[in-house]
Amino acid sequence: MSVPLLEVENLGVQFTTRRGVVRAVREVSLHVEQGETLGIVGESGSGKSVAMQAVMGLIEAPGEICSGDIRWRGQTLLGEAGHRCLQEVRGNRMSMIFQDPMTSLNPVMTVGAQLVEVLARHLGMARAQAWRRAEELLALVNIGAPRRRLRQHPHELSGGMRQRVMIAMALACEPELLIADEPTTALDVTVQAQILELIAELQQRLHLSVILITHDLGVVAQVCHRVAVMYAGRIAETGEAVDLFARPGHPYTQGLLRATPRHDDVAERLIAIDGAPPDLVRAPAGCGFQQRCPVYGIECDGPAPSVTYERGRRLACWHAFERAWPELVAERKQAIHALDARIHGL
């Protein structure tokens, strides 16, 4: 078998704070093949962005990578041995689109100056050559009048245009892997669709691999080949997107799907997952979802298993595929109807 483009094995990331050590990422393992799109989903604080920042070598004090390994085409990116490889890979072979373009772009520099800086630093281009390449990049991401846009500052562009500039900057060195951290955050629905369509088009044209970090399960279903579901710093479930949406195995994945609006399922109210994520300063020894799980058992206090099912599905759950959520939803609906009846009766 060929070596995956990117491999993450038992990755751990922690941050030292006044309250204690926050174990933000715990024992995360995943891989990305050439040309595929991997979606990483989960609630805010589940460790999605921190894990990918670790892959990019962007964890700084008070944070540290405390365990595991990150490999690019089989070669480690950690430690003294991997430092030189990381410097060659980051920005050139592997790029990242950050979550908020308005805070990622320098407000006092023109768009052109920022693109030219990337091209000069990583590719050693002369200014005139880099300026021409910057214009080509803006045209590549479908920005009209690119020569004029290069001379504008970020605040002069719309949110959708700023996001396209971030994509152009990430593609400047023609990487093999593009990590997109919530690329449609704060954009309206029409522009979101345009950005996702652009990423899919560029992936086909440039033969990119993509890691898409998002809260939006609809986006995942639309563009991803495989999905990794994260909760409390750990991977709860991974598998092909089609299989995972058709038959979610982990109770957390089931809960996420139950709380997602669907055009083919008209419900009076969406059923939320009760409770809140655990405090990662005092992370539970067992499954992080145990306090919110409808099928919790005493075995969940111990280490979660890593079970492989058909078609590469992996789940960290003792009660995988137990269909408890439909019954729970029915009970919640009855309670909501009873509450509504009492309110209207007052």
Coordinates of C-alpha atoms in Angstrom, one line a residue:
M1 CA 0.0 0.0 0.0
S2 CA 1.2 3.6 -0.7
V3 CA 2.1 5.8 2.1
P4 CA -0.6 8.4 3.0
L5 CA 0.1 12.0 2.2
L6 CA -0.4 13.0 5.9
E7 CA -0.5 10.7 9.0
V8 CA -1.3 11.8 12.5
E9 CA -0.7 9.1 15.2
N10 CA -1.8 9.4 18.8
L11 CA -1.4 13.1 18.8
G12 CA -1.6 15.0 22.1
V13 CA -1.6 18.7 22.6
Q14 CA -1.8 20.5 26.0
F15 CA -1.7 24.1 27.3
T16 CA -0.4 25.1 30.7
T17 CA -2.8 27.6 32.4
R18 CA -3.3 29.0 35.9
R19 CA -6.2 26.6 36.3
G20 CA -4.0 23.6 35.4
V21 CA -3.1 21.7 32.2
V22 CA -5.7 21.8 29.5
R23 CA -5.5 18.6 27.4
A24 CA -6.9 20.1 24.2
V25 CA -6.1 17.1 21.9
R26 CA -5.8 13.6 23.2
E27 CA -4.7 10.5 21.3
V28 CA -5.9 11.7 17.9
S29 CA -5.1 9.5 14.9
L30 CA -6.1 10.2 11.3
H31 CA -4.7 10.1 7.8
V32 CA -5.3 11.9 4.4
E33 CA -4.7 10.3 1.1
Q34 CA -3.7 12.0 -2.2
G35 CA -6.7 13.8 -3.8
E36 CA -9.3 13.1 -1.0
T37 CA -11.3 15.5 1.2
L38 CA -11.4 14.7 4.9
G39 CA -14.0 16.5 7.0
I40 CA -13.4 17.1 10.7
V41 CA -16.5 18.0 12.7
G42 CA -17.5 18.6 16.3
E43 CA -18.6 21.3 18.7
S44 CA -16.6 24.4 19.5
G45 CA -13.7 23.4 21.8
S46 CA -13.5 19.8 20.6
G47 CA -9.9 20.3 19.4
K48 CA -10.4 20.4 15.6
S49 CA -8.4 23.6 15.0
V50 CA -5.8 22.9 17.6
A51 CA -5.0 19.5 16.1
M52 CA -4.6 21.1 12.6
Q53 CA -2.4 23.9 14.0
A54 CA -0.2 21.2 15.5
V55 CA 0.0 19.6 12.0
M56 CA 1.2 23.0 10.7
G57 CA 3.7 23.4 13.5
L58 CA 1.9 26.5 14.9
I59 CA 1.6 25.4 18.6
E60 CA 3.6 27.9 20.7
A61 CA 4.0 28.3 24.5
P62 CA 2.1 27.8 26.8
G63 CA 1.1 25.0 24.4
E64 CA 3.1 22.0 23.5
I65 CA 2.8 18.7 21.6
C66 CA 3.1 16.2 24.4
S67 CA 2.7 12.9 22.6
G68 CA 2.3 11.2 19.2
D69 CA 3.8 11.8 15.8
I70 CA 2.9 13.7 12.6
R71 CA 4.3 12.4 9.3
W72 CA 4.4 13.9 5.8
R73 CA 4.8 11.1 3.2
G74 CA 6.2 8.9 6.0
Q75 CA 8.7 11.4 7.3
T76 CA 8.2 12.9 10.8
L77 CA 7.6 16.6 11.2
L78 CA 8.3 16.6 15.0
G79 CA 11.5 17.0 17.0
E80 CA 14.9 18.0 15.7
A81 CA 14.7 15.5 13.0
G82 CA 11.5 16.8 11.6
H83 CA 12.1 20.5 12.0
R84 CA 13.9 20.9 8.7
C85 CA 11.2 18.8 6.9
L86 CA 8.5 21.0 8.5
Q87 CA 10.1 24.2 7.2
E88 CA 10.2 22.7 3.7
V89 CA 6.7 21.4 3.8
R90 CA 4.8 24.2 5.6
G91 CA 3.6 26.8 3.1
N92 CA 5.0 25.0 0.1
R93 CA 3.5 21.5 0.2
M94 CA 0.9 22.1 3.0
S95 CA -1.1 25.3 3.5
M96 CA -3.9 26.5 5.7
I97 CA -6.8 28.8 5.3
F98 CA -7.5 30.4 8.7
Q99 CA -10.9 30.9 10.2
D100 CA -11.4 34.7 10.0
P101 CA -9.8 36.4 7.0
M102 CA -10.2 39.9 8.6
T103 CA -7.9 39.0 11.5
S104 CA -5.6 36.8 9.3
L105 CA -4.9 39.5 6.7
N106 CA -2.8 42.5 7.7
P107 CA -5.1 45.6 7.7
V108 CA -2.4 48.1 6.9
M109 CA -1.0 46.2 3.9
T110 CA -2.6 46.0 0.5
V111 CA -3.7 42.6 -0.8
G112 CA -1.0 42.6 -3.4
A113 CA 1.8 43.3 -0.9
Q114 CA 0.7 40.4 1.2
L115 CA 0.6 38.0 -1.7
V116 CA 3.9 39.2 -3.1
E117 CA 5.5 38.6 0.4
V118 CA 4.3 35.0 0.4
L119 CA 5.7 34.4 -3.2
A120 CA 9.0 36.1 -2.4
R121 CA 9.6 34.3 0.9
H122 CA 8.7 30.8 -0.2
L123 CA 9.5 30.8 -3.9
G124 CA 12.2 33.5 -4.1
M125 CA 10.4 35.4 -6.9
A126 CA 11.5 38.9 -7.9
R127 CA 8.9 41.7 -7.2
A128 CA 7.7 42.1 -10.8
Q129 CA 7.4 38.3 -11.3
A130 CA 5.6 37.9 -7.9
W131 CA 3.2 40.7 -8.8
R132 CA 2.2 39.1 -12.0
R133 CA 1.8 35.7 -10.2
A134 CA -0.4 37.4 -7.5
E135 CA -2.7 38.8 -10.3
E136 CA -3.0 35.3 -11.7
L137 CA -3.8 33.9 -8.3
L138 CA -6.7 36.3 -7.8
A139 CA -8.0 35.4 -11.2
L140 CA -7.7 31.7 -10.3
V141 CA -10.1 32.2 -7.3
N142 CA -12.6 34.1 -9.5
I143 CA -12.0 37.7 -8.3
G144 CA -12.9 40.2 -10.9
A145 CA -10.5 43.0 -11.9
P146 CA -7.6 41.4 -10.1
R147 CA -5.1 44.1 -10.9
R148 CA -7.3 46.7 -9.1
R149 CA -8.0 44.4 -6.2
L150 CA -4.2 43.9 -5.6
R151 CA -3.9 47.6 -4.7
Q152 CA -6.8 47.6 -2.2
H153 CA -6.7 47.0 1.5
P154 CA -8.6 44.1 3.2
H155 CA -11.3 46.5 4.6
E156 CA -12.1 47.6 1.0
L157 CA -13.2 44.0 0.1
S158 CA -16.3 42.1 1.0
G159 CA -16.2 39.1 3.3
G160 CA -16.4 36.7 0.4
M161 CA -13.6 38.4 -1.5
R162 CA -11.4 38.4 1.6
Q163 CA -11.9 34.7 1.9
R164 CA -11.0 34.2 -1.7
V165 CA -7.8 36.2 -1.1
M166 CA -7.0 33.8 1.8
I167 CA -7.5 30.9 -0.6
A168 CA -5.3 32.5 -3.2
M169 CA -2.6 33.0 -0.6
A170 CA -2.8 29.4 0.6
L171 CA -2.5 28.2 -3.1
A172 CA 0.4 30.5 -3.9
C173 CA 3.0 27.8 -3.7
E174 CA 0.8 25.1 -5.3
P175 CA 0.5 22.9 -2.2
E176 CA -0.5 19.2 -2.2
L177 CA -2.6 19.6 1.0
L178 CA -5.0 22.5 1.8
I179 CA -6.3 22.7 5.4
A180 CA -9.5 24.9 5.5
D181 CA -10.5 26.0 9.0
E182 CA -14.2 27.0 8.9
P183 CA -13.8 28.7 5.4
T184 CA -17.4 29.8 5.3
T185 CA -17.7 31.3 8.8
A186 CA -19.7 34.6 8.9
L187 CA -20.5 34.4 5.2
D188 CA -24.1 34.4 3.9
V189 CA -25.5 31.3 2.4
T190 CA -25.0 32.3 -1.2
V191 CA -21.4 33.2 -0.7
Q192 CA -20.8 30.0 1.4
A193 CA -22.0 28.0 -1.6
Q194 CA -19.6 29.9 -3.9
I195 CA -16.6 29.3 -1.6
L196 CA -17.3 25.6 -1.3
E197 CA -17.8 25.3 -5.0
L198 CA -14.5 27.1 -5.6
I199 CA -12.6 24.8 -3.2
A200 CA -14.1 21.8 -5.0
E201 CA -13.2 23.2 -8.4
L202 CA -9.6 24.0 -7.4
Q203 CA -9.2 20.5 -5.8
Q204 CA -10.1 18.9 -9.2
R205 CA -8.0 21.3 -11.2
L206 CA -4.9 21.2 -9.0
H207 CA -5.3 17.6 -7.7
L208 CA -5.4 18.9 -4.1
S209 CA -6.0 17.0 -0.9
V210 CA -8.2 18.9 1.5
I211 CA -8.9 18.8 5.3
L212 CA -12.1 20.7 6.0
I213 CA -12.8 21.8 9.5
T214 CA -16.4 22.8 10.0
H215 CA -19.5 22.7 12.3
D216 CA -21.8 22.4 9.3
L217 CA -22.8 18.7 8.6
G218 CA -24.5 19.8 5.4
V219 CA -21.2 21.0 4.1
V220 CA -19.5 17.7 5.0
A221 CA -22.2 15.7 3.3
Q222 CA -21.7 17.8 0.2
V223 CA -18.0 17.8 -0.3
C224 CA -16.2 15.3 1.9
H225 CA -15.1 11.7 1.1
R226 CA -14.4 10.7 4.7
V227 CA -15.3 12.2 8.1
A228 CA -13.7 12.4 11.5
V229 CA -16.0 13.3 14.4
M230 CA -14.2 14.9 17.4
Y231 CA -15.4 15.4 20.9
A232 CA -13.5 16.6 24.0
G233 CA -10.2 16.4 22.2
R234 CA -10.6 12.9 20.9
I235 CA -11.8 11.2 17.7
A236 CA -15.2 9.6 18.4
E237 CA -15.8 8.2 15.0
T238 CA -14.3 8.1 11.5
G239 CA -15.5 6.6 8.3
E240 CA -16.7 7.3 4.7
A241 CA -19.1 10.2 4.6
V242 CA -21.9 8.2 2.9
D243 CA -21.7 5.4 5.5
L244 CA -21.5 7.7 8.5
F245 CA -24.5 9.8 7.5
A246 CA -26.6 6.7 6.6
R247 CA -25.7 4.8 9.8
P248 CA -24.1 6.9 12.5
G249 CA -22.5 4.6 15.1
H250 CA -21.4 6.8 18.0
P251 CA -24.1 8.3 20.2
Y252 CA -22.5 11.7 19.8
T253 CA -22.6 11.5 16.0
Q254 CA -26.2 10.4 16.2
G255 CA -27.0 13.4 18.4
L256 CA -25.3 15.8 16.0
L257 CA -27.3 14.5 13.1
R258 CA -30.5 14.6 15.1
A259 CA -29.8 18.3 15.9
T260 CA -29.2 19.2 12.2
P261 CA -32.1 20.6 10.1
R262 CA -33.1 18.5 7.1
H263 CA -35.3 19.4 4.2
D264 CA -36.7 15.8 4.0
D265 CA -37.6 15.7 7.7
V266 CA -40.1 18.3 8.8
A267 CA -40.0 18.5 12.6
E268 CA -41.7 21.0 15.0
R269 CA -38.5 21.4 17.0
L270 CA -34.9 20.1 16.7
I271 CA -33.7 18.0 19.6
A272 CA -30.5 19.4 21.1
I273 CA -27.9 17.3 23.0
D274 CA -28.4 18.0 26.7
G275 CA -25.5 19.2 28.8
A276 CA -22.1 20.7 27.9
P277 CA -18.7 19.4 26.9
P278 CA -16.4 18.4 29.9
D279 CA -13.8 20.6 31.4
L280 CA -10.5 19.5 29.7
V281 CA -8.5 20.6 32.8
R282 CA -10.2 17.7 34.6
A283 CA -10.9 15.6 31.6
P284 CA -12.7 12.3 32.4
A285 CA -10.5 9.2 32.3
G286 CA -13.0 7.3 30.2
C287 CA -15.3 8.5 27.3
G288 CA -15.6 12.3 27.3
F289 CA -19.3 12.0 26.2
Q290 CA -20.4 9.9 29.2
Q291 CA -22.2 12.7 31.1
R292 CA -24.4 13.5 28.1
C293 CA -24.8 10.0 26.6
P294 CA -28.2 8.3 26.7
V295 CA -26.6 4.8 26.7
Y296 CA -24.0 5.4 29.4
G297 CA -22.8 2.3 31.3
I298 CA -20.2 1.6 34.0
E299 CA -17.8 0.3 31.3
C300 CA -17.7 3.9 29.9
D301 CA -15.6 5.0 32.9
G302 CA -12.6 3.0 31.5
P303 CA -10.6 3.6 28.4
A304 CA -12.8 3.9 25.3
P305 CA -12.2 1.1 22.7
S306 CA -11.0 1.6 19.2
V307 CA -13.1 -0.8 17.1
T308 CA -12.9 -1.2 13.4
Y309 CA -16.0 -2.1 11.5
E310 CA -16.7 -2.7 7.8
R311 CA -15.4 -0.2 5.2
G312 CA -12.9 1.3 7.6
R313 CA -15.4 2.6 10.1
R314 CA -13.6 3.2 13.5
L315 CA -15.5 4.0 16.7
A316 CA -14.4 4.8 20.2
C317 CA -17.6 3.5 22.0
W318 CA -18.7 0.5 23.9
H319 CA -22.2 1.0 22.7
A320 CA -21.6 1.7 19.0
F321 CA -24.7 1.4 16.7
E322 CA -27.1 1.0 19.7
R323 CA -30.2 2.9 18.5
A324 CA -31.0 4.9 21.6
W325 CA -31.5 8.3 20.1
P326 CA -34.9 7.7 18.3
E327 CA -36.4 6.5 21.6
L328 CA -34.9 9.5 23.5
V329 CA -36.1 11.9 20.8
A330 CA -39.7 10.4 21.2
E331 CA -39.5 11.0 24.9
R332 CA -38.3 14.5 24.5
K333 CA -41.0 15.3 22.0
Q334 CA -43.6 14.1 24.4
A335 CA -42.2 16.3 27.2
I336 CA -42.1 19.3 24.9
H337 CA -45.7 18.8 23.8
A338 CA -46.7 18.4 27.5
L339 CA -44.9 21.6 28.4
D340 CA -46.5 23.5 25.4
A341 CA -50.0 22.3 26.6
R342 CA -49.3 23.5 30.1
I343 CA -48.1 26.9 28.8
H344 CA -51.1 27.4 26.5
G345 CA -53.5 26.2 29.3
L346 CA -52.3 29.0 31.7

